[in-house]
Amino acid sequence: MGFLSTAITLYSDYSHPPFVLPPSPSSSPSPFSAAAFTFTSTVTVHFLLHRYRHLEDKMANQDDTHDANGSRNNVEKEIKRGLTVMKSIIRARDKGVKFEVHWSAEDQLIEPNGSMLASYIGFLVRQHIPITCDNWRSPDLKVGKEKIWSEIQRSFHIDESRQKYCIQLAGKRLRGFRSFLSNKFLKDEEGKFVEAERPMKYAEIISADEWDNFVAKRRNEKFHEVSDKNWKRASKPAYPYKKGRTGYARLQQRILTEEKSDATSLPEHVLWKAARVGKDGAVVEAVQNVYDECETLSQTLPSTEVQDCRSVLSRVLNVPEYSGRVRGKGFGVTPSSFYKKPKTKNPTNKEVMETLAELRAQVLQLQNENARYREEMCAPEAKDTSDRASINCQPKFPEGISPCQLYLSSPTYRIVGKGKVHNTSGELLHHNPLPVGYMKVSVDLVLDTDALLPLPDVVSETTLMRDAVGSFVGWPSDLIFPDAETPTRPTHKVGKGISRRIESVASQKEVPGRKLKSAAKDIPTTSGTKSQIMMRLEKMVDESDIMHGAIRSIDFDEGVFGAAHFEIIAKEDMQQLFEHDELGIAVIHTYIWYMYVTLMRGTELCNRFNFIAASRINATLITKNPTSVKNDLVDRFMAAGDNTTPSLYFLPFNSGNGGHWVLVAMDLSRLIVYYLDSLSGDWSKYPSMKKTVDAAIIKFRSKKNYRNRKDITWVRVQCPQQNNSVDYGFFVLRFMRDIIALNRIDIPKMYFEEYKSYSRAHLDEIKDELCQFIVDQRII
């Protein structure tokens, strides 16, 4: 306005009498004559007036452009050029024009006109709400909020249902404005509060009294404590946001537009990462690591588990979450709106007490039933008056090995597992005599994983039931009861050790094959005749020190499992072959070594087929430490090269319940996992195994910077099926052998035409090959 006032003054002074220039000595009009000067002044003033109107319009347009583009200037730059008054909105309103407003799939403001409305709300809240407002829910603000909503409706086509969103946004803008005033005018560079006069730029909207009250509140010591705490927390964020005023909603809109995607929204972690990418396109390692973990978790979590109070991103960051927001989605998105979950009502005290009463009644009923059961199972003659006697009756067990149920009496009387009791004379537990009143049992199934063992194993430091699966423990004889439901295993020689197999804590009902139609329909556990090579090996074993407890330690080639590996062979492992019994890990691994040596070593098959040790990845280990198992699996993938060409990773997986084996074959290049089970069913019976495998594949591909172009596909192969309860180990070995022999990476869903079924001769061939290999390698 300064130059305009000067121009007008000059125009008034030089174009009217009594001011007169001296006459020119020349006859022609002088350029300094009064007429000439008057003309020049007139032109100058008109030019300046035109220039002023042009600049005025440009400033108004800059206001609109600033608000439309959102992140072009920050608040501080906005204040430097004066208050934003949104002239274009006012002009349009005066003409009766209203702007259309658009919303995202998550009901957030987006372009066009989204940033314009957001900025206009900020302008309105500064006009109608005092900066001394500390409680946005205060009833005193009702009139101001109604004015804000009324002004919004005058200039924008907006539904009444959006009122809550706009008023909440107004509260957010007010808090931002107050923070700006504090940081800009009341703090020094170190963040310390200082005295300051009311900024004159805001004199129109902030009165002197209002400013004094505002400053007084910020002098409060309690306010300083909270301010310092928040300042320290926000000064060095671990994952700094880098998109200015754009916001998550408009950032998502821009990404979807650039990618020409038909999707309406992006996952939280994808949007979170995009908001932390700088102008140079670089992503810091910490942000990338969080994103990779989110990718892994999102692929492995069931959809129903993801939709709870914590998003995938929140789980990975593992930080306290504010209620009412979804991290990585921005303002306006809440868990209830995002996950579309109905609100649940907390039970009343009366309902809680009723539930407790029902539970007490159920517990009492179970205790009474258990007492009756014990009375029925215990005969009078079963009581023992010797030093081994107990206050409880003693059920009698036949001599030898019998199925049993294992109970504990503290803190409550309950069944904790199932197994087999070894009732033989002179029985030892780990080469030591059993304590008085205890019997030797093998734990096959755990029903209470956290139950303490009545007699901890000091050698292996085993104290919990879940760690005792597949091993011998001592158990109080008065807490052992016959188990008629446990399938009877074939009779073995007295004193036969338990096989070193891995058993899970899952219930037996998860594996349909454990309960067959009839035990009488099982094929015999021994064939009519044994091959010459098996009889020769059996004789070698009988004449060796293995029959007296000795073992053999075998070192495998590194190429077998991608790292150094050794296996221990004992008497029970050899008897699994001779008696056609359930196979343990030692036999499985030894046959894998045989296939590597005889079929693969030194050929291109080593680049097409890889093995994963069952002792490193099985149901028991996944239950104890799934992260460690996942990392072991990733390390195995990394040890085999880039995996860009098709190849298969064989994982003989022991799923528990009596040593049941399945084969998992993974093709990392095509993201296909083949599932071969000689019993009916698929991977859904073992969700923890699938989750771990999926997570390992995703993490491996992330480490290799491979793009996860699609989801992992699991294929259940219609493979040959067993007709008894012991053959699954042999079937898994036969599966691997046939796939390698046929040199097939792609396994047909209906399996290979050459092997639609396996006869007993097919399985005996496996045993004979292994027997011959053991003899050739001079293992015995």
mmCIF file of N, CA and C in Angstrom, residues 63-179:
data_model
loop_
_atom_site.group_PDB
_atom_site.id
_atom_site.type_symbol
_atom_site.label_atom_id
_atom_site.label_comp_id
_atom_site.label_asym_id
_atom_site.label_seq_id
_atom_site.Cartn_x
_atom_site.Cartn_y
_atom_site.Cartn_z
ATOM 1 N N ASP A 63 -3.231 -17.889 -2.182
ATOM 2 C CA ASP A 63 -3.895 -18.488 -1.020
ATOM 3 C C ASP A 63 -4.571 -19.781 -1.413
ATOM 4 N N ASP A 64 -5.300 -19.705 -2.533
ATOM 5 C CA ASP A 64 -6.049 -20.890 -2.986
ATOM 6 C C ASP A 64 -5.089 -21.989 -3.392
ATOM 7 N N THR A 65 -4.038 -21.619 -4.141
ATOM 8 C CA THR A 65 -3.088 -22.629 -4.617
ATOM 9 C C THR A 65 -2.389 -23.300 -3.451
ATOM 10 N N HIS A 66 -2.057 -22.478 -2.453
ATOM 11 C CA HIS A 66 -1.400 -23.054 -1.274
ATOM 12 C C HIS A 66 -2.281 -24.102 -0.601
ATOM 13 N N ASP A 67 -3.549 -23.757 -0.429
ATOM 14 C CA ASP A 67 -4.439 -24.684 0.260
ATOM 15 C C ASP A 67 -4.766 -25.882 -0.599
ATOM 16 N N ALA A 68 -4.785 -25.699 -1.900
ATOM 17 C CA ALA A 68 -5.109 -26.831 -2.775
ATOM 18 C C ALA A 68 -3.959 -27.820 -2.824
ATOM 19 N N ASN A 69 -2.738 -27.344 -2.786
ATOM 20 C CA ASN A 69 -1.590 -28.233 -2.901
ATOM 21 C C ASN A 69 -1.139 -28.772 -1.556
ATOM 22 N N GLY A 70 -1.643 -28.202 -0.477
ATOM 23 C CA GLY A 70 -1.410 -28.787 0.843
ATOM 24 C C GLY A 70 0.003 -28.630 1.349
ATOM 25 N N SER A 71 0.921 -29.413 0.847
ATOM 26 C CA SER A 71 2.261 -29.489 1.406
ATOM 27 C C SER A 71 3.242 -28.535 0.762
ATOM 28 N N ARG A 72 2.761 -27.544 -0.031
ATOM 29 C CA ARG A 72 3.700 -26.677 -0.735
ATOM 30 C C ARG A 72 4.457 -25.786 0.226
ATOM 31 N N ASN A 73 3.768 -25.232 1.229
ATOM 32 C CA ASN A 73 4.418 -24.373 2.206
ATOM 33 C C ASN A 73 4.023 -24.835 3.599
ATOM 34 N N ASN A 74 4.924 -24.673 4.544
ATOM 35 C CA ASN A 74 4.582 -25.012 5.912
ATOM 36 C C ASN A 74 3.911 -23.832 6.587
ATOM 37 N N VAL A 75 3.488 -24.063 7.855
ATOM 38 C CA VAL A 75 2.711 -23.037 8.550
ATOM 39 C C VAL A 75 3.521 -21.769 8.747
ATOM 40 N N GLU A 76 4.818 -21.937 9.029
ATOM 41 C CA GLU A 76 5.642 -20.768 9.303
ATOM 42 C C GLU A 76 5.731 -19.849 8.091
ATOM 43 N N LYS A 77 5.911 -20.424 6.875
ATOM 44 C CA LYS A 77 5.964 -19.614 5.665
ATOM 45 C C LYS A 77 4.616 -18.951 5.407
ATOM 46 N N GLU A 78 3.518 -19.654 5.766
ATOM 47 C CA GLU A 78 2.186 -19.087 5.570
ATOM 48 C C GLU A 78 2.019 -17.816 6.400
ATOM 49 N N ILE A 79 2.521 -17.861 7.628
ATOM 50 C CA ILE A 79 2.378 -16.704 8.504
ATOM 51 C C ILE A 79 3.230 -15.539 8.004
ATOM 52 N N LYS A 80 4.392 -15.815 7.447
ATOM 53 C CA LYS A 80 5.268 -14.747 6.986
ATOM 54 C C LYS A 80 4.604 -13.867 5.939
ATOM 55 N N ARG A 81 3.731 -14.436 5.131
ATOM 56 C CA ARG A 81 3.097 -13.622 4.096
ATOM 57 C C ARG A 81 1.730 -13.113 4.538
ATOM 58 N N GLY A 82 1.377 -13.311 5.797
ATOM 59 C CA GLY A 82 0.123 -12.782 6.299
ATOM 60 C C GLY A 82 -0.902 -13.863 6.540
ATOM 61 N N LEU A 83 -2.047 -13.496 7.077
ATOM 62 C CA LEU A 83 -3.112 -14.448 7.386
ATOM 63 C C LEU A 83 -3.762 -14.978 6.123
ATOM 64 N N THR A 84 -4.059 -16.258 6.147
ATOM 65 C CA THR A 84 -4.794 -16.865 5.040
ATOM 66 C C THR A 84 -6.281 -16.611 5.228
ATOM 67 N N VAL A 85 -6.902 -16.013 4.233
ATOM 68 C CA VAL A 85 -8.328 -15.687 4.349
ATOM 69 C C VAL A 85 -9.186 -16.437 3.346
ATOM 70 N N MET A 86 -8.549 -17.262 2.490
ATOM 71 C CA MET A 86 -9.299 -18.108 1.564
ATOM 72 C C MET A 86 -10.280 -17.292 0.727
ATOM 73 N N LYS A 87 -9.759 -16.258 0.018
ATOM 74 C CA LYS A 87 -10.619 -15.344 -0.725
ATOM 75 C C LYS A 87 -11.401 -16.028 -1.833
ATOM 76 N N SER A 88 -10.794 -17.033 -2.441
ATOM 77 C CA SER A 88 -11.496 -17.695 -3.540
ATOM 78 C C SER A 88 -12.770 -18.374 -3.045
ATOM 79 N N ILE A 89 -12.731 -18.941 -1.820
ATOM 80 C CA ILE A 89 -13.916 -19.567 -1.258
ATOM 81 C C ILE A 89 -14.980 -18.516 -0.973
ATOM 82 N N ILE A 90 -14.551 -17.364 -0.438
ATOM 83 C CA ILE A 90 -15.499 -16.298 -0.125
ATOM 84 C C ILE A 90 -16.133 -15.740 -1.401
ATOM 85 N N ARG A 91 -15.313 -15.539 -2.426
ATOM 86 C CA ARG A 91 -15.849 -15.036 -3.702
ATOM 87 C C ARG A 91 -16.839 -16.024 -4.302
ATOM 88 N N ALA A 92 -16.478 -17.325 -4.271
ATOM 89 C CA ALA A 92 -17.379 -18.339 -4.815
ATOM 90 C C ALA A 92 -18.676 -18.393 -4.023
ATOM 91 N N ARG A 93 -18.590 -18.244 -2.726
ATOM 92 C CA ARG A 93 -19.785 -18.264 -1.889
ATOM 93 C C ARG A 93 -20.697 -17.076 -2.219
ATOM 94 N N ASP A 94 -20.065 -15.907 -2.439
ATOM 95 C CA ASP A 94 -20.867 -14.730 -2.772
ATOM 96 C C ASP A 94 -21.595 -14.902 -4.098
ATOM 97 N N LYS A 95 -21.018 -15.748 -4.991
ATOM 98 C CA LYS A 95 -21.635 -16.004 -6.288
ATOM 99 C C LYS A 95 -22.618 -17.183 -6.230
ATOM 100 N N GLY A 96 -22.761 -17.801 -5.044
ATOM 101 C CA GLY A 96 -23.655 -18.943 -4.907
ATOM 102 C C GLY A 96 -23.044 -20.248 -5.377
ATOM 103 N N VAL A 97 -21.712 -20.318 -5.483
ATOM 104 C CA VAL A 97 -21.026 -21.533 -5.955
ATOM 105 C C VAL A 97 -20.517 -22.319 -4.752
ATOM 106 N N LYS A 98 -20.762 -23.629 -4.757
ATOM 107 C CA LYS A 98 -20.263 -24.515 -3.719
ATOM 108 C C LYS A 98 -19.301 -25.529 -4.324
ATOM 109 N N PHE A 99 -18.299 -25.924 -3.556
ATOM 110 C CA PHE A 99 -17.289 -26.875 -4.008
ATOM 111 C C PHE A 99 -17.696 -28.295 -3.614
ATOM 112 N N GLU A 100 -17.412 -29.235 -4.519
ATOM 113 C CA GLU A 100 -17.656 -30.648 -4.231
ATOM 114 C C GLU A 100 -16.507 -31.196 -3.381
ATOM 115 N N VAL A 101 -16.842 -32.097 -2.469
ATOM 116 C CA VAL A 101 -15.848 -32.710 -1.588
ATOM 117 C C VAL A 101 -15.809 -34.209 -1.862
ATOM 118 N N HIS A 102 -14.596 -34.777 -1.878
ATOM 119 C CA HIS A 102 -14.434 -36.204 -2.173
ATOM 120 C C HIS A 102 -13.805 -36.906 -0.969
ATOM 121 N N TRP A 103 -14.154 -38.194 -0.831
ATOM 122 C CA TRP A 103 -13.721 -38.975 0.328
ATOM 123 C C TRP A 103 -13.115 -40.295 -0.127
ATOM 124 N N SER A 104 -12.142 -40.789 0.641
ATOM 125 C CA SER A 104 -11.488 -42.059 0.321
ATOM 126 C C SER A 104 -12.336 -43.227 0.810
ATOM 127 N N ALA A 105 -11.844 -44.444 0.528
ATOM 128 C CA ALA A 105 -12.554 -45.644 0.983
ATOM 129 C C ALA A 105 -12.591 -45.722 2.502
ATOM 130 N N GLU A 106 -11.623 -45.074 3.172
ATOM 131 C CA GLU A 106 -11.599 -45.043 4.638
ATOM 132 C C GLU A 106 -12.275 -43.794 5.188
ATOM 133 N N ASP A 107 -13.030 -43.067 4.336
ATOM 134 C CA ASP A 107 -13.765 -41.866 4.764
ATOM 135 C C ASP A 107 -12.833 -40.751 5.228
ATOM 136 N N GLN A 108 -11.788 -40.494 4.424
ATOM 137 C CA GLN A 108 -10.873 -39.389 4.677
ATOM 138 C C GLN A 108 -10.951 -38.398 3.517
ATOM 139 N N LEU A 109 -10.671 -37.138 3.809
ATOM 140 C CA LEU A 109 -10.680 -36.100 2.771
ATOM 141 C C LEU A 109 -9.576 -36.340 1.753
ATOM 142 N N ILE A 110 -9.930 -36.281 0.465
ATOM 143 C CA ILE A 110 -8.945 -36.412 -0.599
ATOM 144 C C ILE A 110 -9.237 -35.363 -1.668
ATOM 145 N N GLU A 111 -8.359 -35.329 -2.664
ATOM 146 C CA GLU A 111 -8.521 -34.366 -3.750
ATOM 147 C C GLU A 111 -9.559 -34.870 -4.765
ATOM 148 N N PRO A 112 -10.180 -33.964 -5.523
ATOM 149 C CA PRO A 112 -10.004 -32.512 -5.465
ATOM 150 C C PRO A 112 -10.771 -31.872 -4.308
ATOM 151 N N ASN A 113 -10.253 -30.737 -3.864
ATOM 152 C CA ASN A 113 -10.866 -29.867 -2.865
ATOM 153 C C ASN A 113 -10.725 -30.364 -1.436
ATOM 154 N N GLY A 114 -10.040 -31.495 -1.245
ATOM 155 C CA GLY A 114 -9.859 -31.983 0.118
ATOM 156 C C GLY A 114 -8.956 -31.080 0.934
ATOM 157 N N SER A 115 -7.804 -30.716 0.394
ATOM 158 C CA SER A 115 -6.887 -29.835 1.119
ATOM 159 C C SER A 115 -7.479 -28.436 1.265
ATOM 160 N N MET A 116 -8.304 -28.008 0.291
ATOM 161 C CA MET A 116 -8.956 -26.699 0.393
ATOM 162 C C MET A 116 -9.893 -26.659 1.598
ATOM 163 N N LEU A 117 -10.706 -27.687 1.757
ATOM 164 C CA LEU A 117 -11.609 -27.737 2.895
ATOM 165 C C LEU A 117 -10.833 -27.817 4.197
ATOM 166 N N ALA A 118 -9.764 -28.628 4.240
ATOM 167 C CA ALA A 118 -8.973 -28.764 5.460
ATOM 168 C C ALA A 118 -8.375 -27.420 5.869
ATOM 169 N N SER A 119 -7.854 -26.663 4.896
ATOM 170 C CA SER A 119 -7.285 -25.351 5.208
ATOM 171 C C SER A 119 -8.370 -24.363 5.624
ATOM 172 N N TYR A 120 -9.525 -24.455 4.990
ATOM 173 C CA TYR A 120 -10.624 -23.549 5.337
ATOM 174 C C TYR A 120 -11.101 -23.816 6.763
ATOM 175 N N ILE A 121 -11.099 -25.082 7.159
ATOM 176 C CA ILE A 121 -11.478 -25.411 8.537
ATOM 177 C C ILE A 121 -10.484 -24.795 9.508
ATOM 178 N N GLY A 122 -9.187 -24.831 9.149
ATOM 179 C CA GLY A 122 -8.196 -24.179 9.991
ATOM 180 C C GLY A 122 -8.427 -22.685 10.102
ATOM 181 N N PHE A 123 -8.814 -22.052 9.005
ATOM 182 C CA PHE A 123 -9.123 -20.614 9.025
ATOM 183 C C PHE A 123 -10.333 -20.330 9.914
ATOM 184 N N LEU A 124 -11.363 -21.155 9.799
ATOM 185 C CA LEU A 124 -12.587 -20.932 10.572
ATOM 186 C C LEU A 124 -12.358 -21.127 12.072
ATOM 187 N N VAL A 125 -11.592 -22.159 12.447
ATOM 188 C CA VAL A 125 -11.404 -22.417 13.865
ATOM 189 C C VAL A 125 -10.593 -21.303 14.511
ATOM 190 N N ARG A 126 -9.695 -20.680 13.761
ATOM 191 C CA ARG A 126 -8.944 -19.548 14.310
ATOM 192 C C ARG A 126 -9.839 -18.320 14.490
ATOM 193 N N GLN A 127 -10.904 -18.229 13.687
ATOM 194 C CA GLN A 127 -11.811 -17.104 13.774
ATOM 195 C C GLN A 127 -12.824 -17.245 14.909
ATOM 196 N N HIS A 128 -13.250 -18.469 15.200
ATOM 197 C CA HIS A 128 -14.392 -18.668 16.096
ATOM 198 C C HIS A 128 -14.057 -19.336 17.424
ATOM 199 N N ILE A 129 -12.880 -19.903 17.580
ATOM 200 C CA ILE A 129 -12.523 -20.582 18.829
ATOM 201 C C ILE A 129 -11.299 -19.896 19.419
ATOM 202 N N PRO A 130 -11.323 -19.518 20.696
ATOM 203 C CA PRO A 130 -10.165 -18.859 21.314
ATOM 204 C C PRO A 130 -9.010 -19.826 21.521
ATOM 205 N N ILE A 131 -7.790 -19.272 21.478
ATOM 206 C CA ILE A 131 -6.613 -20.132 21.652
ATOM 207 C C ILE A 131 -6.440 -20.568 23.095
ATOM 208 N N THR A 132 -7.198 -19.994 23.992
ATOM 209 C CA THR A 132 -7.131 -20.401 25.404
ATOM 210 C C THR A 132 -7.947 -21.645 25.695
ATOM 211 N N CYS A 133 -8.596 -22.170 24.672
ATOM 212 C CA CYS A 133 -9.420 -23.379 24.848
ATOM 213 C C CYS A 133 -8.519 -24.578 25.119
ATOM 214 N N ASP A 134 -8.709 -25.242 26.238
ATOM 215 C CA ASP A 134 -7.916 -26.422 26.585
ATOM 216 C C ASP A 134 -8.705 -27.721 26.462
ATOM 217 N N ASN A 135 -10.026 -27.622 26.470
ATOM 218 C CA ASN A 135 -10.878 -28.808 26.405
ATOM 219 C C ASN A 135 -11.806 -28.679 25.208
ATOM 220 N N TRP A 136 -11.513 -29.442 24.160
ATOM 221 C CA TRP A 136 -12.296 -29.352 22.933
ATOM 222 C C TRP A 136 -13.724 -29.832 23.137
ATOM 223 N N ARG A 137 -13.962 -30.634 24.169
ATOM 224 C CA ARG A 137 -15.316 -31.145 24.434
ATOM 225 C C ARG A 137 -16.132 -30.214 25.339
ATOM 226 N N SER A 138 -15.584 -29.087 25.683
ATOM 227 C CA SER A 138 -16.274 -28.163 26.580
ATOM 228 C C SER A 138 -17.588 -27.672 25.964
ATOM 229 N N PRO A 139 -18.678 -27.646 26.743
ATOM 230 C CA PRO A 139 -19.967 -27.133 26.230
ATOM 231 C C PRO A 139 -19.891 -25.663 25.817
ATOM 232 N N ASP A 140 -18.915 -24.917 26.358
ATOM 233 C CA ASP A 140 -18.793 -23.504 26.013
ATOM 234 C C ASP A 140 -18.439 -23.291 24.543
ATOM 235 N N LEU A 141 -17.948 -24.328 23.888
ATOM 236 C CA LEU A 141 -17.536 -24.201 22.487
ATOM 237 C C LEU A 141 -18.654 -24.561 21.514
ATOM 238 N N LYS A 142 -19.827 -24.896 22.036
ATOM 239 C CA LYS A 142 -20.909 -25.346 21.170
ATOM 240 C C LYS A 142 -21.271 -24.316 20.110
ATOM 241 N N VAL A 143 -21.371 -23.055 20.511
ATOM 242 C CA VAL A 143 -21.748 -22.008 19.557
ATOM 243 C C VAL A 143 -20.679 -21.865 18.485
ATOM 244 N N GLY A 144 -19.423 -21.862 18.896
ATOM 245 C CA GLY A 144 -18.333 -21.739 17.924
ATOM 246 C C GLY A 144 -18.301 -22.897 16.942
ATOM 247 N N LYS A 145 -18.525 -24.118 17.424
ATOM 248 C CA LYS A 145 -18.536 -25.288 16.541
ATOM 249 C C LYS A 145 -19.695 -25.210 15.556
ATOM 250 N N GLU A 146 -20.851 -24.743 16.021
ATOM 251 C CA GLU A 146 -21.991 -24.623 15.115
ATOM 252 C C GLU A 146 -21.709 -23.594 14.021
ATOM 253 N N LYS A 147 -21.011 -22.513 14.351
ATOM 254 C CA LYS A 147 -20.654 -21.522 13.338
ATOM 255 C C LYS A 147 -19.696 -22.118 12.313
ATOM 256 N N ILE A 148 -18.742 -22.882 12.802
ATOM 257 C CA ILE A 148 -17.783 -23.525 11.881
ATOM 258 C C ILE A 148 -18.520 -24.436 10.907
ATOM 259 N N TRP A 149 -19.416 -25.272 11.419
ATOM 260 C CA TRP A 149 -20.136 -26.203 10.542
ATOM 261 C C TRP A 149 -21.055 -25.448 9.576
ATOM 262 N N SER A 150 -21.668 -24.383 10.051
ATOM 263 C CA SER A 150 -22.534 -23.582 9.182
ATOM 264 C C SER A 150 -21.744 -22.950 8.043
ATOM 265 N N GLU A 151 -20.567 -22.412 8.345
ATOM 266 C CA GLU A 151 -19.730 -21.796 7.311
ATOM 267 C C GLU A 151 -19.254 -22.834 6.308
ATOM 268 N N ILE A 152 -18.954 -24.036 6.779
ATOM 269 C CA ILE A 152 -18.522 -25.106 5.863
ATOM 270 C C ILE A 152 -19.648 -25.449 4.894
ATOM 271 N N GLN A 153 -20.864 -25.573 5.394
ATOM 272 C CA GLN A 153 -21.993 -25.931 4.543
ATOM 273 C C GLN A 153 -22.341 -24.830 3.541
ATOM 274 N N ARG A 154 -22.020 -23.602 3.870
ATOM 275 C CA ARG A 154 -22.288 -22.509 2.943
ATOM 276 C C ARG A 154 -21.396 -22.567 1.712
ATOM 277 N N SER A 155 -20.230 -23.181 1.834
ATOM 278 C CA SER A 155 -19.258 -23.146 0.737
ATOM 279 C C SER A 155 -18.967 -24.506 0.129
ATOM 280 N N PHE A 156 -19.424 -25.605 0.764
ATOM 281 C CA PHE A 156 -19.108 -26.944 0.265
ATOM 282 C C PHE A 156 -20.356 -27.813 0.279
ATOM 283 N N HIS A 157 -20.460 -28.678 -0.729
ATOM 284 C CA HIS A 157 -21.501 -29.699 -0.741
ATOM 285 C C HIS A 157 -21.029 -30.831 0.174
ATOM 286 N N ILE A 158 -21.599 -30.938 1.324
ATOM 287 C CA ILE A 158 -21.124 -31.911 2.301
ATOM 288 C C ILE A 158 -22.308 -32.443 3.097
ATOM 289 N N ASP A 159 -22.312 -33.758 3.326
ATOM 290 C CA ASP A 159 -23.425 -34.410 4.008
ATOM 291 C C ASP A 159 -23.350 -34.187 5.512
ATOM 292 N N GLU A 160 -24.507 -34.230 6.144
ATOM 293 C CA GLU A 160 -24.566 -34.035 7.582
ATOM 294 C C GLU A 160 -23.749 -35.090 8.331
ATOM 295 N N SER A 161 -23.625 -36.280 7.721
ATOM 296 C CA SER A 161 -22.888 -37.356 8.387
ATOM 297 C C SER A 161 -21.400 -37.034 8.534
ATOM 298 N N ARG A 162 -20.916 -36.014 7.804
ATOM 299 C CA ARG A 162 -19.497 -35.654 7.868
ATOM 300 C C ARG A 162 -19.213 -34.598 8.930
ATOM 301 N N GLN A 163 -20.229 -34.192 9.668
ATOM 302 C CA GLN A 163 -20.033 -33.127 10.646
ATOM 303 C C GLN A 163 -19.025 -33.533 11.721
ATOM 304 N N LYS A 164 -19.127 -34.754 12.208
ATOM 305 C CA LYS A 164 -18.215 -35.202 13.258
ATOM 306 C C LYS A 164 -16.773 -35.152 12.774
ATOM 307 N N TYR A 165 -16.536 -35.618 11.550
ATOM 308 C CA TYR A 165 -15.170 -35.602 11.001
ATOM 309 C C TYR A 165 -14.645 -34.169 10.939
ATOM 310 N N CYS A 166 -15.456 -33.236 10.421
ATOM 311 C CA CYS A 166 -15.000 -31.858 10.235
ATOM 312 C C CYS A 166 -14.741 -31.177 11.575
ATOM 313 N N ILE A 167 -15.585 -31.423 12.562
ATOM 314 C CA ILE A 167 -15.387 -30.799 13.869
ATOM 315 C C ILE A 167 -14.143 -31.377 14.549
ATOM 316 N N GLN A 168 -13.924 -32.677 14.394
ATOM 317 C CA GLN A 168 -12.704 -33.270 14.944
ATOM 318 C C GLN A 168 -11.466 -32.704 14.260
ATOM 319 N N LEU A 169 -11.548 -32.509 12.952
ATOM 320 C CA LEU A 169 -10.431 -31.905 12.231
ATOM 321 C C LEU A 169 -10.200 -30.468 12.694
ATOM 322 N N ALA A 170 -11.275 -29.750 12.992
ATOM 323 C CA ALA A 170 -11.131 -28.385 13.510
ATOM 324 C C ALA A 170 -10.377 -28.394 14.837
ATOM 325 N N GLY A 171 -10.692 -29.343 15.699
ATOM 326 C CA GLY A 171 -9.967 -29.455 16.960
ATOM 327 C C GLY A 171 -8.496 -29.744 16.746
ATOM 328 N N LYS A 172 -8.194 -30.611 15.773
ATOM 329 C CA LYS A 172 -6.794 -30.908 15.466
ATOM 330 C C LYS A 172 -6.073 -29.669 14.947
ATOM 331 N N ARG A 173 -6.737 -28.897 14.082
ATOM 332 C CA ARG A 173 -6.123 -27.675 13.555
ATOM 333 C C ARG A 173 -5.906 -26.631 14.651
ATOM 334 N N LEU A 174 -6.827 -26.547 15.609
ATOM 335 C CA LEU A 174 -6.648 -25.608 16.704
ATOM 336 C C LEU A 174 -5.440 -25.993 17.556
ATOM 337 N N ARG A 175 -5.305 -27.274 17.842
ATOM 338 C CA ARG A 175 -4.147 -27.718 18.615
ATOM 339 C C ARG A 175 -2.848 -27.434 17.867
ATOM 340 N N GLY A 176 -2.870 -27.635 16.559
ATOM 341 C CA GLY A 176 -1.687 -27.332 15.767
ATOM 342 C C GLY A 176 -1.349 -25.854 15.770
ATOM 343 N N PHE A 177 -2.370 -24.992 15.728
ATOM 344 C CA PHE A 177 -2.133 -23.551 15.734
ATOM 345 C C PHE A 177 -1.562 -23.108 17.080
ATOM 346 N N ARG A 178 -2.104 -23.641 18.169
ATOM 347 C CA ARG A 178 -1.580 -23.290 19.483
ATOM 348 C C ARG A 178 -0.139 -23.765 19.652
ATOM 349 N N SER A 179 0.169 -24.970 19.148
ATOM 350 C CA SER A 179 1.547 -25.456 19.221
ATOM 351 C C SER A 179 2.476 -24.570 18.411
#
